[in-house]
Amino acid sequence: MAKKLIVAEELTQNTEEKIKSAARKVFMSKGLAATRTRDIAEEAGINLALLNYYFRSKDNLFTIVMLESMQQFMKGVKGIVSNEELSLHGKVDALVEHYMSLLLTNPDLPMFILSELRQNSGKIASTVQINKAIVQSHFFKQIKQEGPAKVHPIHFFMNLIGLCVFPYLAEPMLKIIGDLDDKGYQKLLLERKKLVSIWMKQILEK
């Protein structure tokens, strides 16, 4: 009996993860408004009744997927910005590596997160505790002490995030401007990892 319960629990977890993975893919591609629950069910390879059994509604599933995406985005950041043994330059390298690596494998993540932040920033901020994780971190203290005089640390953080994220938000336009195909643009993004770290460190030295 106990073995059957364990198997049933594992099956439930696998099904839930399968649905969430499918939902994340469809939401990122179509957005909340244009996505139907049937689209998610088809992507997951399950029937609509099973999807509704696990998550009740599209909005409920979207909220879960959205918060998990934000937590994924912030997961590595908290450990970096709170590390008191890591130098400011070391934190810059680690943050750029974290963001760029994450975005290379999840290129639609920035647009997905930003679109929802516009709609529901308060709930997301309170759930993942962005303010406490970033603004009250050792990283911000270091920027105040070692960064450009009289420049608010948020400017530095905005530049860092912007340099990492913008190429993904503006990818279609930048491909046209640079006459780049997918392979060429990916190469550019990989080169950008080192460049962003260099640029951000130069800001600190001014």
Steps between C-alpha positions, in 0.01 A plus 500: 500500500780741597683422176189581298467834681863590424452412132180706490675800660789476252253478211318808630825698532614394153165599349501838675854574382411391148201738497703789645779447247248503215322805644827691534582432136155604372470807727843625394410452136142634497455697823219454750214654300558300181561168674216248535503218752458268202832629360676404822331159515606425143857610568511278811342206316212466746125554488337824611320339794830387653648850470196650673517232770855601594487878457129600481549796265735665252549801730593280795751309289644825364552639852685186607720495189568873523610490864720196437660682205575802719643276769716331234619842384585603857630166632866542417493875560430482874804286568725733301386838636503384862847341486717719724820319400461580130648828371285749310677410174447133582130562553475680166661203321275252681179697437574544130585131468178404681270725298658435161512122548138494617382715210691301239294195595179697570496785244128572543526533878563880514194589293289253695606645836483865397151470352369354825693746719310780328173336599575363844830635632392520866412135536814381323729734695357389834519132408863496387603788732691691232560807716648308790706277272655780294472847653586388854781272384875510557529565125323837532715594800811431293373715213442790743851461641696423181284631216485848346442773759145631540358244258209295633581124491176436313652671194782246501256212543275631221798517266606147585152354450437710190822393330413135563128508423454756220653284221226243566217752509618667178623187321281529184599863443870443573516202263368721220739787582800269521388278210537197727344153490428295814849349508670837457291659771572216743872550438457870576323422828778264608759769428291743701554307825859624530424846364225580752731416791772724355259791444352478850843496663600807300200682647627418850840648421366841398 
